[in-house]
mmCIF file of C-alpha atoms in Angstrom:
data_model
loop_
_atom_site.group_PDB
_atom_site.id
_atom_site.type_symbol
_atom_site.label_atom_id
_atom_site.label_comp_id
_atom_site.label_asym_id
_atom_site.label_seq_id
_atom_site.Cartn_x
_atom_site.Cartn_y
_atom_site.Cartn_z
ATOM 1 C CA MET A 764 -0.111 0.115 -0.143
ATOM 2 C CA GLN A 765 3.497 1.978 0.106
ATOM 3 C CA THR A 766 3.826 4.884 -2.683
ATOM 4 C CA LYS A 767 7.108 5.857 -1.772
ATOM 5 C CA THR A 768 6.186 9.605 -2.236
ATOM 6 C CA ASN A 769 4.800 12.552 -0.497
ATOM 7 C CA ALA A 770 1.403 13.475 -0.558
ATOM 8 C CA LEU A 771 2.634 17.192 -1.207
ATOM 9 C CA SER A 772 4.843 16.612 -3.145
ATOM 10 C CA GLN A 773 1.668 14.384 -5.691
ATOM 11 C CA GLY A 774 0.238 18.158 -4.982
ATOM 12 C CA LEU A 775 -2.543 16.727 -2.147
ATOM 13 C CA ILE A 776 -2.871 18.947 1.402
ATOM 14 C CA ARG A 777 -4.226 16.144 4.269
ATOM 15 C CA CYS A 778 -6.630 18.150 6.631
ATOM 16 C CA HIS A 779 -5.316 18.102 9.687
ATOM 17 C CA ASP A 780 -8.764 18.488 11.263
ATOM 18 C CA CYS A 781 -10.498 15.050 9.286
ATOM 19 C CA GLY A 782 -7.354 13.528 7.349
ATOM 20 C CA TYR A 783 -9.652 14.243 4.076
ATOM 21 C CA LEU A 784 -7.116 14.962 0.978
ATOM 22 C CA VAL A 785 -7.805 18.176 -0.946
ATOM 23 C CA LYS A 786 -6.137 18.873 -4.567
ATOM 24 C CA THR A 787 -3.339 22.105 -4.011
ATOM 25 C CA GLU A 788 -4.727 23.198 -7.332
ATOM 26 C CA THR A 789 -7.723 24.254 -6.501
ATOM 27 C CA LYS A 790 -6.548 26.790 -3.972
ATOM 28 C CA MET A 791 -9.070 26.109 -1.300
ATOM 29 C CA SER A 792 -8.650 27.261 1.663
ATOM 30 C CA SER A 793 -10.869 25.629 3.644
ATOM 31 C CA CYS A 794 -11.630 21.331 4.295
ATOM 32 C CA PRO A 795 -14.115 20.660 1.621
ATOM 33 C CA ARG A 796 -15.633 17.937 4.278
ATOM 34 C CA CYS A 797 -15.009 19.733 7.321
ATOM 35 C CA ASP A 798 -14.752 22.877 7.434
ATOM 36 C CA GLY A 799 -11.393 23.100 8.941
ATOM 37 C CA HIS A 800 -8.938 25.514 8.106
ATOM 38 C CA LEU A 801 -6.424 24.219 5.652
ATOM 39 C CA HIS A 802 -2.147 23.902 5.408
ATOM 40 C CA ALA A 803 0.180 21.873 3.561
ATOM 41 C CA ARG A 804 2.121 21.948 7.330
ATOM 42 C CA ASN A 805 1.816 23.966 10.368
ATOM 43 C CA PRO A 806 1.713 27.044 9.762
ATOM 44 C CA HIS A 807 4.856 28.797 11.174
ATOM 45 C CA SER A 808 5.642 25.990 12.785
ATOM 46 C CA LEU A 809 9.234 26.327 13.704
ATOM 47 C CA GLN A 810 8.891 30.279 14.791
ATOM 48 C CA ARG A 811 6.186 29.122 17.313
ATOM 49 C CA THR A 812 7.605 26.376 18.509
ATOM 50 C CA THR A 813 10.289 28.410 19.048
ATOM 51 C CA ALA A 814 8.477 30.877 20.824
ATOM 52 C CA LEU A 815 6.928 28.838 23.163
ATOM 53 C CA LEU A 816 9.713 26.573 23.926
ATOM 54 C CA LEU A 817 11.965 30.147 25.054
ATOM 55 C CA SER A 818 8.912 31.105 26.983
ATOM 56 C CA SER A 819 8.965 27.619 28.645
ATOM 57 C CA PHE A 820 12.912 27.894 29.010
ATOM 58 C CA LEU A 821 12.422 31.088 30.822
ATOM 59 C CA LEU A 822 9.245 30.042 33.615
ATOM 60 C CA TYR A 823 10.753 26.550 34.284
ATOM 61 C CA ILE A 824 13.891 29.098 36.544
ATOM 62 C CA PRO A 825 10.965 29.783 38.788
ATOM 63 C CA ALA A 826 8.977 26.678 38.723
ATOM 64 C CA ASN A 827 12.491 25.224 40.184
ATOM 65 C CA ILE A 828 13.275 27.888 42.984
ATOM 66 C CA PHE A 829 10.377 28.796 43.833
ATOM 67 C CA PRO A 830 8.232 27.219 46.303
ATOM 68 C CA ILE A 831 5.218 25.170 45.367
ATOM 69 C CA MET A 832 3.785 24.726 48.626
ATOM 70 C CA MET A 833 4.051 25.780 52.320
ATOM 71 C CA VAL A 834 2.955 23.287 54.968
ATOM 72 C CA ASN A 835 1.471 25.897 57.976
ATOM 73 C CA GLN A 836 1.498 24.573 61.016
ATOM 74 C CA PHE A 837 0.207 26.493 63.938
ATOM 75 C CA GLY A 838 1.908 29.654 62.282
ATOM 76 C CA ALA A 839 5.379 28.488 61.468
ATOM 77 C CA GLY A 840 5.850 28.168 57.667
ATOM 78 C CA GLU A 841 7.835 25.597 55.989
ATOM 79 C CA PRO A 842 7.733 26.093 52.698
ATOM 80 C CA HIS A 843 9.041 23.116 50.007
ATOM 81 C CA THR A 844 9.954 23.479 46.164
ATOM 82 C CA ILE A 845 9.444 20.210 44.067
ATOM 83 C CA THR A 846 12.180 18.875 44.918
ATOM 84 C CA GLY A 847 11.815 19.359 48.313
ATOM 85 C CA GLY A 848 8.667 17.703 48.151
ATOM 86 C CA ILE A 849 10.565 14.239 46.120
ATOM 87 C CA VAL A 850 13.432 14.659 48.762
ATOM 88 C CA ASP A 851 10.701 14.537 51.613
ATOM 89 C CA LEU A 852 9.441 11.378 49.912
ATOM 90 C CA ILE A 853 12.482 9.540 49.920
ATOM 91 C CA ASP A 854 12.954 10.532 53.845
ATOM 92 C CA SER A 855 9.509 8.485 55.031
ATOM 93 C CA GLY A 856 10.142 5.629 52.574
ATOM 94 C CA MET A 857 7.991 6.365 49.892
ATOM 95 C CA ILE A 858 10.249 5.544 47.411
ATOM 96 C CA PRO A 859 7.918 4.612 44.163
ATOM 97 C CA ILE A 860 6.341 7.359 45.015
ATOM 98 C CA ALA A 861 9.141 9.714 45.423
ATOM 99 C CA MET A 862 9.978 8.099 41.981
ATOM 100 C CA LEU A 863 7.054 8.982 40.261
ATOM 101 C CA VAL A 864 6.817 12.333 40.995
ATOM 102 C CA LEU A 865 10.323 12.434 40.017
ATOM 103 C CA VAL A 866 9.479 11.389 37.219
ATOM 104 C CA ALA A 867 6.556 13.340 36.013
ATOM 105 C CA SER A 868 8.038 16.770 37.114
ATOM 106 C CA ILE A 869 11.240 16.784 36.958
ATOM 107 C CA LEU A 870 12.673 14.227 34.374
ATOM 108 C CA VAL A 871 9.429 14.546 31.955
ATOM 109 C CA PRO A 872 9.376 18.306 31.559
ATOM 110 C CA ALA A 873 12.983 18.608 31.571
ATOM 111 C CA SER A 874 13.637 15.600 28.861
ATOM 112 C CA LYS A 875 10.724 17.829 26.641
ATOM 113 C CA LEU A 876 11.918 21.130 26.721
ATOM 114 C CA ILE A 877 15.141 19.236 25.454
ATOM 115 C CA GLY A 878 13.593 17.327 23.199
ATOM 116 C CA ILE A 879 11.883 19.540 21.203
ATOM 117 C CA SER A 880 14.907 21.762 20.616
ATOM 118 C CA LEU A 881 16.925 18.947 19.106
ATOM 119 C CA LEU A 882 14.073 18.622 17.690
ATOM 120 C CA LEU A 883 13.580 21.975 15.732
ATOM 121 C CA LEU A 884 17.683 22.811 15.649
ATOM 122 C CA CYS A 885 17.123 18.790 13.299
ATOM 123 C CA ALA A 886 14.468 20.461 11.596
ATOM 124 C CA HIS A 887 15.888 23.716 11.481
ATOM 125 C CA PHE A 888 19.329 23.097 10.588
ATOM 126 C CA ARG A 889 18.024 20.321 7.984
ATOM 127 C CA TRP A 890 19.728 17.535 9.626
ATOM 128 C CA GLN A 891 20.205 13.549 7.553
ATOM 129 C CA VAL A 892 18.904 12.034 10.453
ATOM 130 C CA ASN A 893 17.047 8.789 10.912
ATOM 131 C CA ALA A 894 13.686 10.473 11.007
ATOM 132 C CA ARG A 895 11.848 7.837 11.653
ATOM 133 C CA ARG A 896 13.392 7.619 15.204
ATOM 134 C CA TRP A 897 13.377 10.944 15.522
ATOM 135 C CA THR A 898 9.221 11.220 14.388
ATOM 136 C CA THR A 899 8.906 8.064 17.813
ATOM 137 C CA MET A 900 11.086 10.669 19.335
ATOM 138 C CA TYR A 901 8.423 13.588 18.834
ATOM 139 C CA ARG A 902 5.742 10.852 19.856
ATOM 140 C CA MET A 903 6.569 10.252 23.223
ATOM 141 C CA ILE A 904 7.586 14.047 23.951
ATOM 142 C CA ALA A 905 3.615 14.416 22.634
ATOM 143 C CA PHE A 906 2.828 11.719 25.067
ATOM 144 C CA VAL A 907 3.719 12.022 28.042
ATOM 145 C CA GLY A 908 3.486 15.767 27.927
ATOM 146 C CA ARG A 909 -0.231 16.001 29.977
ATOM 147 C CA TRP A 910 0.913 13.632 32.689
ATOM 148 C CA SER A 911 3.160 16.719 34.308
ATOM 149 C CA MET A 912 0.419 17.784 35.486
ATOM 150 C CA LEU A 913 0.837 15.503 38.552
ATOM 151 C CA ASP A 914 2.044 17.377 40.771
ATOM 152 C CA ILE A 915 -0.363 20.943 39.676
ATOM 153 C CA PHE A 916 -3.571 18.221 40.660
ATOM 154 C CA MET A 917 -1.576 17.266 43.734
ATOM 155 C CA ILE A 918 -1.689 20.805 45.381
ATOM 156 C CA SER A 919 -5.149 21.424 44.772
ATOM 157 C CA ILE A 920 -5.898 18.313 46.360
ATOM 158 C CA LEU A 921 -3.449 19.153 49.124
ATOM 159 C CA VAL A 922 -4.456 22.638 49.668
ATOM 160 C CA ASP A 923 -8.633 21.992 49.871
ATOM 161 C CA LEU A 924 -7.948 19.006 51.677
ATOM 162 C CA VAL A 925 -5.229 20.168 54.598
ATOM 163 C CA ASN A 926 -7.196 23.643 55.643
ATOM 164 C CA PHE A 927 -7.332 23.268 59.350
ATOM 165 C CA SER A 928 -7.044 25.808 61.511
ATOM 166 C CA GLY A 929 -3.514 24.141 63.398
ATOM 167 C CA VAL A 930 -1.956 23.415 60.021
ATOM 168 C CA GLN A 931 -2.594 24.507 57.138
ATOM 169 C CA ILE A 932 -1.585 24.020 53.051
ATOM 170 C CA ILE A 933 -0.706 27.045 50.526
ATOM 171 C CA ALA A 934 0.313 26.970 47.215
ATOM 172 C CA GLY A 935 3.168 28.752 46.141
ATOM 173 C CA PRO A 936 4.921 30.583 43.360
ATOM 174 C CA ALA A 937 5.535 28.244 41.769
ATOM 175 C CA ALA A 938 2.514 26.980 40.941
ATOM 176 C CA THR A 939 1.772 28.803 38.614
ATOM 177 C CA ALA A 940 5.322 28.884 36.118
ATOM 178 C CA PHE A 941 4.912 24.950 36.610
ATOM 179 C CA ALA A 942 1.439 25.027 35.232
ATOM 180 C CA ALA A 943 2.444 27.484 32.557
ATOM 181 C CA VAL A 944 5.607 25.380 31.701
ATOM 182 C CA VAL A 945 3.566 22.492 30.982
ATOM 183 C CA ILE A 946 0.846 24.267 28.698
ATOM 184 C CA LEU A 947 3.369 25.911 26.844
ATOM 185 C CA THR A 948 5.118 22.669 26.125
ATOM 186 C CA MET A 949 1.856 21.004 25.132
ATOM 187 C CA PHE A 950 1.118 23.435 23.060
ATOM 188 C CA ALA A 951 4.997 23.847 21.110
ATOM 189 C CA ALA A 952 4.413 19.980 20.403
ATOM 190 C CA GLU A 953 1.297 20.493 19.146
ATOM 191 C CA ASN A 954 2.883 23.695 16.674
ATOM 192 C CA PHE A 955 5.634 21.212 15.359
ATOM 193 C CA ASP A 956 4.907 19.622 12.888
ATOM 194 C CA PRO A 957 6.839 16.294 12.008
ATOM 195 C CA ARG A 958 6.160 16.021 8.547
ATOM 196 C CA LEU A 959 9.493 18.982 8.695
ATOM 197 C CA LEU A 960 11.525 16.211 9.638
ATOM 198 C CA TRP A 961 10.420 14.010 7.007
ATOM 199 C CA ASP A 962 10.960 17.306 4.052
ATOM 200 C CA ASN A 963 14.443 17.841 4.592
ATOM 201 C CA GLN A 964 15.816 14.056 4.032
ATOM 202 C CA GLN A 965 17.137 13.053 1.125
ATOM 203 C CA ASN A 966 16.621 9.439 0.885
ATOM 204 C CA SER A 967 13.804 8.873 3.188
ATOM 205 C CA TYR A 968 12.327 5.787 1.133
ATOM 206 C CA GLU A 969 14.322 3.062 2.214
ATOM 207 C CA MET B 49 -14.776 16.686 -5.964
ATOM 208 C CA ASN B 50 -11.244 18.276 -5.188
ATOM 209 C CA SER B 51 -10.072 15.119 -4.091
ATOM 210 C CA SER B 52 -8.946 11.880 -4.418
ATOM 211 C CA SER B 53 -10.731 9.287 -1.594
ATOM 212 C CA ALA B 54 -8.770 6.381 -2.751
ATOM 213 C CA TYR B 55 -5.406 7.802 -1.279
ATOM 214 C CA HIS B 56 -4.694 8.749 2.892
ATOM 215 C CA ALA B 57 -1.461 10.733 4.170
ATOM 216 C CA CYS B 58 0.084 9.893 6.931
ATOM 217 C CA PRO B 59 -0.516 12.574 9.401
ATOM 218 C CA GLU B 60 3.335 12.997 11.234
ATOM 219 C CA CYS B 61 5.233 11.949 7.526
ATOM 220 C CA ASP B 62 3.005 12.905 4.736
ATOM 221 C CA LEU B 63 3.666 9.417 2.949
ATOM 222 C CA LEU B 64 1.293 9.139 0.311
ATOM 223 C CA LEU B 65 -1.184 5.215 1.042
ATOM 224 C CA LYS B 66 -3.211 3.557 -0.560
ATOM 225 C CA ALA B 67 -6.680 4.185 1.097
ATOM 226 C CA THR B 68 -7.267 0.843 2.979
ATOM 227 C CA LEU B 69 -8.988 0.336 6.075
ATOM 228 C CA PRO B 70 -8.022 -2.915 8.116
ATOM 229 C CA ASP B 71 -10.047 -5.076 9.216
ATOM 230 C CA VAL B 72 -12.125 -4.947 12.649
ATOM 231 C CA GLY B 73 -9.489 -6.036 15.079
ATOM 232 C CA GLU B 74 -6.278 -5.330 12.923
ATOM 233 C CA LYS B 75 -4.122 -1.892 13.035
ATOM 234 C CA ALA B 76 -2.796 -0.268 10.565
ATOM 235 C CA HIS B 77 0.600 0.833 11.022
ATOM 236 C CA CYS B 78 2.534 3.668 8.777
ATOM 237 C CA PRO B 79 5.258 1.818 7.191
ATOM 238 C CA ARG B 80 7.773 4.761 7.007
ATOM 239 C CA CYS B 81 7.209 6.321 10.552
ATOM 240 C CA GLY B 82 5.259 3.832 12.465
ATOM 241 C CA LEU B 83 2.357 5.618 13.630
ATOM 242 C CA LEU B 84 -0.489 3.824 14.142
ATOM 243 C CA LEU B 85 -3.299 4.753 11.290
ATOM 244 C CA ALA B 86 -6.270 2.743 12.465
ATOM 245 C CA ARG B 87 -7.510 0.564 14.839
ATOM 246 C CA PRO B 88 -10.922 -0.512 13.731
ATOM 247 C CA HIS B 89 -13.455 -1.406 16.697
ATOM 248 C CA LYS B 90 -16.284 -3.408 16.220
ATOM 249 C CA GLN B 91 -19.652 -1.115 15.877
ATOM 250 C CA SER B 92 -18.034 2.082 16.835
ATOM 251 C CA VAL B 93 -21.061 4.766 16.542
ATOM 252 C CA GLU B 94 -23.155 1.753 18.501
ATOM 253 C CA ARG B 95 -20.168 1.630 21.416
ATOM 254 C CA THR B 96 -19.361 5.553 21.821
ATOM 255 C CA PHE B 97 -23.002 6.356 22.209
ATOM 256 C CA ALA B 98 -23.430 3.616 25.029
ATOM 257 C CA LEU B 99 -20.576 4.538 27.023
ATOM 258 C CA SER B 100 -21.093 8.599 26.245
ATOM 259 C CA ILE B 101 -24.186 7.893 28.136
ATOM 260 C CA ALA B 102 -22.394 6.149 30.826
ATOM 261 C CA GLY B 103 -20.193 8.855 30.807
ATOM 262 C CA ILE B 104 -22.642 11.912 31.159
ATOM 263 C CA ILE B 105 -24.451 9.079 33.951
ATOM 264 C CA LEU B 106 -21.502 9.061 35.614
ATOM 265 C CA PHE B 107 -20.239 12.735 35.542
ATOM 266 C CA PHE B 108 -22.029 13.869 38.734
ATOM 267 C CA PRO B 109 -21.742 11.525 40.654
ATOM 268 C CA ALA B 110 -18.238 11.684 40.296
ATOM 269 C CA ASN B 111 -18.154 15.522 41.044
ATOM 270 C CA LEU B 112 -21.219 15.776 43.550
ATOM 271 C CA LEU B 113 -20.352 13.362 46.045
ATOM 272 C CA PRO B 114 -17.184 13.718 48.411
ATOM 273 C CA MET B 115 -14.334 12.308 47.076
ATOM 274 C CA VAL B 116 -11.416 12.072 49.663
ATOM 275 C CA GLY B 117 -12.593 12.881 53.710
ATOM 276 C CA ILE B 118 -10.007 13.668 56.040
ATOM 277 C CA THR B 119 -9.806 13.609 59.980
ATOM 278 C CA MET B 120 -6.353 15.199 61.685
ATOM 279 C CA MET B 121 -6.833 16.147 64.796
ATOM 280 C CA GLY B 122 -10.052 16.039 65.528
ATOM 281 C CA ASN B 123 -11.212 17.829 62.386
ATOM 282 C CA ALA B 124 -13.015 16.634 59.425
ATOM 283 C CA ASN B 125 -12.975 17.816 55.937
ATOM 284 C CA THR B 126 -13.923 16.180 52.315
ATOM 285 C CA GLY B 127 -13.048 17.433 49.143
ATOM 286 C CA ILE B 128 -14.033 16.821 45.849
ATOM 287 C CA LEU B 129 -13.294 17.860 42.172
ATOM 288 C CA PHE B 130 -14.448 21.637 42.422
ATOM 289 C CA SER B 131 -13.243 22.631 46.006
ATOM 290 C CA GLY B 132 -9.983 21.908 45.027
ATOM 291 C CA VAL B 133 -10.635 24.817 42.330
ATOM 292 C CA LEU B 134 -12.637 26.421 44.612
ATOM 293 C CA ALA B 135 -9.236 26.477 47.348
ATOM 294 C CA LEU B 136 -6.296 27.103 44.739
ATOM 295 C CA PHE B 137 -8.777 30.232 43.660
ATOM 296 C CA ASN B 138 -9.352 31.594 47.122
ATOM 297 C CA GLU B 139 -5.444 31.499 47.354
ATOM 298 C CA GLY B 140 -5.260 33.967 45.157
ATOM 299 C CA LEU B 141 -3.546 31.524 42.073
ATOM 300 C CA GLN B 142 -6.436 31.967 39.947
ATOM 301 C CA ALA B 143 -4.700 31.484 36.874
ATOM 302 C CA VAL B 144 -4.120 27.793 38.332
ATOM 303 C CA ALA B 145 -7.767 27.265 39.091
ATOM 304 C CA VAL B 146 -8.708 27.854 35.882
ATOM 305 C CA VAL B 147 -6.179 25.984 34.512
ATOM 306 C CA VAL B 148 -7.248 22.700 37.243
ATOM 307 C CA PHE B 149 -10.660 23.509 36.101
ATOM 308 C CA LEU B 150 -10.804 22.759 32.217
ATOM 309 C CA ALA B 151 -8.612 20.040 32.604
ATOM 310 C CA SER B 152 -10.640 18.027 35.085
ATOM 311 C CA ILE B 153 -13.798 19.479 35.158
ATOM 312 C CA LEU B 154 -15.008 21.529 31.803
ATOM 313 C CA PHE B 155 -13.163 19.828 29.474
ATOM 314 C CA PRO B 156 -14.309 15.849 30.146
ATOM 315 C CA LEU B 157 -17.820 17.379 29.998
ATOM 316 C CA VAL B 158 -17.854 18.797 26.937
ATOM 317 C CA HIS B 159 -16.081 15.744 25.564
ATOM 318 C CA ILE B 160 -18.287 12.908 26.333
ATOM 319 C CA SER B 161 -21.435 15.457 25.771
ATOM 320 C CA LEU B 162 -19.978 16.285 22.125
ATOM 321 C CA SER B 163 -18.965 12.157 21.916
ATOM 322 C CA LEU B 164 -23.010 11.530 22.729
ATOM 323 C CA LEU B 165 -24.626 14.148 20.211
ATOM 324 C CA ILE B 166 -22.231 12.972 17.608
ATOM 325 C CA SER B 167 -22.626 9.314 18.432
ATOM 326 C CA GLY B 168 -26.147 9.917 18.693
ATOM 327 C CA HIS B 169 -27.012 11.653 15.677
ATOM 328 C CA LEU B 170 -25.361 8.981 13.724
ATOM 329 C CA TYR B 171 -27.194 5.808 15.903
ATOM 330 C CA PHE B 172 -30.088 7.408 14.526
ATOM 331 C CA ASN B 173 -28.677 8.522 11.437
ATOM 332 C CA LEU B 174 -29.654 12.530 11.620
ATOM 333 C CA ALA B 175 -28.199 14.819 9.697
ATOM 334 C CA ASN B 176 -26.942 18.038 10.966
ATOM 335 C CA ARG B 177 -24.921 20.734 9.679
ATOM 336 C CA TYR B 178 -22.557 20.987 12.737
ATOM 337 C CA LEU B 179 -21.436 17.692 12.865
ATOM 338 C CA ALA B 180 -18.591 18.473 10.971
ATOM 339 C CA HIS B 181 -17.818 21.245 13.779
ATOM 340 C CA TRP B 182 -18.964 18.940 16.770
ATOM 341 C CA MET B 183 -16.326 16.201 15.242
ATOM 342 C CA ARG B 184 -13.687 18.858 14.843
ATOM 343 C CA TRP B 185 -14.043 20.768 18.589
ATOM 344 C CA MET B 186 -13.529 16.687 19.939
ATOM 345 C CA HIS B 187 -10.326 16.083 17.997
ATOM 346 C CA HIS B 188 -8.889 19.464 19.075
ATOM 347 C CA LEU B 189 -9.948 18.347 22.758
ATOM 348 C CA ASP B 190 -8.588 15.265 23.016
ATOM 349 C CA GLU B 191 -5.176 16.227 24.790
ATOM 350 C CA TRP B 192 -7.114 18.259 27.244
ATOM 351 C CA VAL B 193 -9.203 15.757 29.070
ATOM 352 C CA MET B 194 -6.728 15.072 31.767
ATOM 353 C CA LEU B 195 -8.654 13.050 34.423
ATOM 354 C CA GLU B 196 -6.309 9.638 34.942
ATOM 355 C CA VAL B 197 -3.766 12.541 35.441
ATOM 356 C CA TYR B 198 -5.924 13.501 37.733
ATOM 357 C CA MET B 199 -6.322 10.500 39.418
ATOM 358 C CA LEU B 200 -3.002 9.746 39.444
ATOM 359 C CA SER B 201 -2.382 12.499 41.470
ATOM 360 C CA ILE B 202 -5.517 11.230 44.237
ATOM 361 C CA ILE B 203 -3.211 8.084 44.916
ATOM 362 C CA VAL B 204 0.026 10.485 45.124
ATOM 363 C CA ALA B 205 -1.830 12.743 47.410
ATOM 364 C CA CYS B 206 -3.518 10.388 49.482
ATOM 365 C CA VAL B 207 0.710 8.326 49.810
ATOM 366 C CA LYS B 208 1.184 11.729 51.544
ATOM 367 C CA LEU B 209 -1.252 12.486 53.494
ATOM 368 C CA MET B 210 -1.973 9.144 54.731
ATOM 369 C CA SER B 211 1.109 8.935 57.648
ATOM 370 C CA ILE B 212 -0.209 12.533 58.656
ATOM 371 C CA ALA B 213 -4.057 11.863 59.128
ATOM 372 C CA GLN B 214 -7.341 9.197 58.659
ATOM 373 C CA LEU B 215 -8.046 8.900 55.331
ATOM 374 C CA LYS B 216 -11.760 7.856 54.215
ATOM 375 C CA LEU B 217 -12.221 7.195 50.384
ATOM 376 C CA GLY B 218 -16.215 8.157 49.198
ATOM 377 C CA TRP B 219 -18.740 7.230 46.280
ATOM 378 C CA GLY B 220 -17.444 9.979 44.372
ATOM 379 C CA LEU B 221 -14.068 8.555 43.583
ATOM 380 C CA TYR B 222 -15.368 5.428 43.105
ATOM 381 C CA ALA B 223 -17.766 7.564 40.082
ATOM 382 C CA PHE B 224 -14.474 9.316 39.261
ATOM 383 C CA VAL B 225 -12.304 5.916 38.957
ATOM 384 C CA ALA B 226 -15.842 4.768 36.659
ATOM 385 C CA LEU B 227 -15.619 7.501 34.570
ATOM 386 C CA ILE B 228 -12.076 7.098 34.152
ATOM 387 C CA VAL B 229 -12.544 3.606 32.342
ATOM 388 C CA ILE B 230 -16.068 4.408 30.342
ATOM 389 C CA ASN B 231 -13.607 7.490 29.073
ATOM 390 C CA THR B 232 -10.824 5.552 28.316
ATOM 391 C CA LEU B 233 -12.929 2.950 26.483
ATOM 392 C CA LEU B 234 -14.763 6.036 24.504
ATOM 393 C CA THR B 235 -11.779 7.623 23.511
ATOM 394 C CA SER B 236 -10.024 4.455 22.579
ATOM 395 C CA GLY B 237 -12.677 2.609 20.633
ATOM 396 C CA LEU B 238 -13.828 5.932 18.850
ATOM 397 C CA ASP B 239 -12.597 5.431 14.979
ATOM 398 C CA GLU B 240 -12.563 9.160 13.526
ATOM 399 C CA ALA B 241 -12.217 7.245 9.893
ATOM 400 C CA LEU B 242 -16.084 5.505 10.252
ATOM 401 C CA PHE B 243 -17.174 8.335 11.748
ATOM 402 C CA TRP B 244 -15.788 10.973 8.731
ATOM 403 C CA GLN B 245 -17.676 8.744 6.893
ATOM 404 C CA ARG B 246 -20.935 7.989 7.954
ATOM 405 C CA ILE B 247 -20.851 12.098 8.773
ATOM 406 C CA GLU B 248 -20.204 12.473 5.179
ATOM 407 C CA GLN B 249 -22.989 9.915 3.537
ATOM 408 C CA LEU B 250 -25.435 11.830 6.090
ATOM 409 C CA ARG B 251 -24.591 15.101 3.798
ATOM 410 C CA THR B 252 -24.548 13.574 0.838
ATOM 411 C CA ARG B 253 -28.045 12.116 1.262
ATOM 412 C CA LYS B 254 -29.660 15.038 2.770
ATOM 413 C CA ASN B 255 -28.151 17.341 -0.125
ATOM 414 C CA ASN B 256 -29.451 14.741 -3.107
ATOM 415 C CA ALA B 257 -33.431 14.121 -0.933
ATOM 416 C CA ASN B 258 -33.578 18.280 -1.551
#
């Protein structure tokens, strides 16, 4: 069923929303089947992804140095950063949960930032790479992104439940920065067009 | 027509492929980049319709009944999805509260309602000019429905609190788990290619009737 050719090089544009193929020569701007906006590749994919990625890089700093929550016990507040929360979990012997939080709130955001940067460099400098492997990397980045919201949801649960006169958990300023990092990198992954990786390969049909 | 529907293109590498739909129970992968292209399910419309109804019904107990109860030093407190949003809002983290509200309450509700509307129309063969729009919205919302992520954070939060307080799991949590199961079955069983085909058929039939 393989035709060994790109749809675009045959003058066909795939609708991003419903998958319908439209001939380029009709110069239609919206899909005849679903009325979605037609574009051969995501519009300004590299520029938009770069902008979103740079913002995430900047926000990643406050997200990690400011406290994400504070435990107020009888007036004495104790701030926790993301890393601090994980250290606490390890200290109290909950290694599996600590690993889970480590993966979701540190490893995943960090590898997303690095991964999307590499994808951008690859697409921009037209590196000759194993495009299949790079597309798989893109797919993983797009898939794991939402799981970083774990920390944010957890804070909303803790803040709500632990709200007594003696003990209180208060959300810290890093929560906003961290949520923004997660959402901006999700948008960055969505705006990146993996087809650009394939467009740049000279022999991609073996 | 201005399209050749005998062909498909891979959404991630743009390889032009002859359109052959795999049989039920089989999978089609892109030969070049390996993307899962199609995985037809038996009676996708009927299943989606049934699961959407179940999802809508479960949505209410999952959101209204207490999920987790906590007792600490003689004080008791219970939490539901929305009380977490309110707590964040009252502490001045309005932006985060809005994000949590969208990802855990509003988007799941809209997503299930849209799939109920679409599968209902297809099930009863009703044409509607908004069908294609609903389909597109549902497609874009998919990634932002984060029920299963929320479930994982409930588990982590409970583990964190276990050592310092007494916890009691409420009916809301069981309804929430059921809602996640339904939602996962719903998203994995929804055959987008089939849905688009049926929408197009309904439209042509309606146009011919006029």
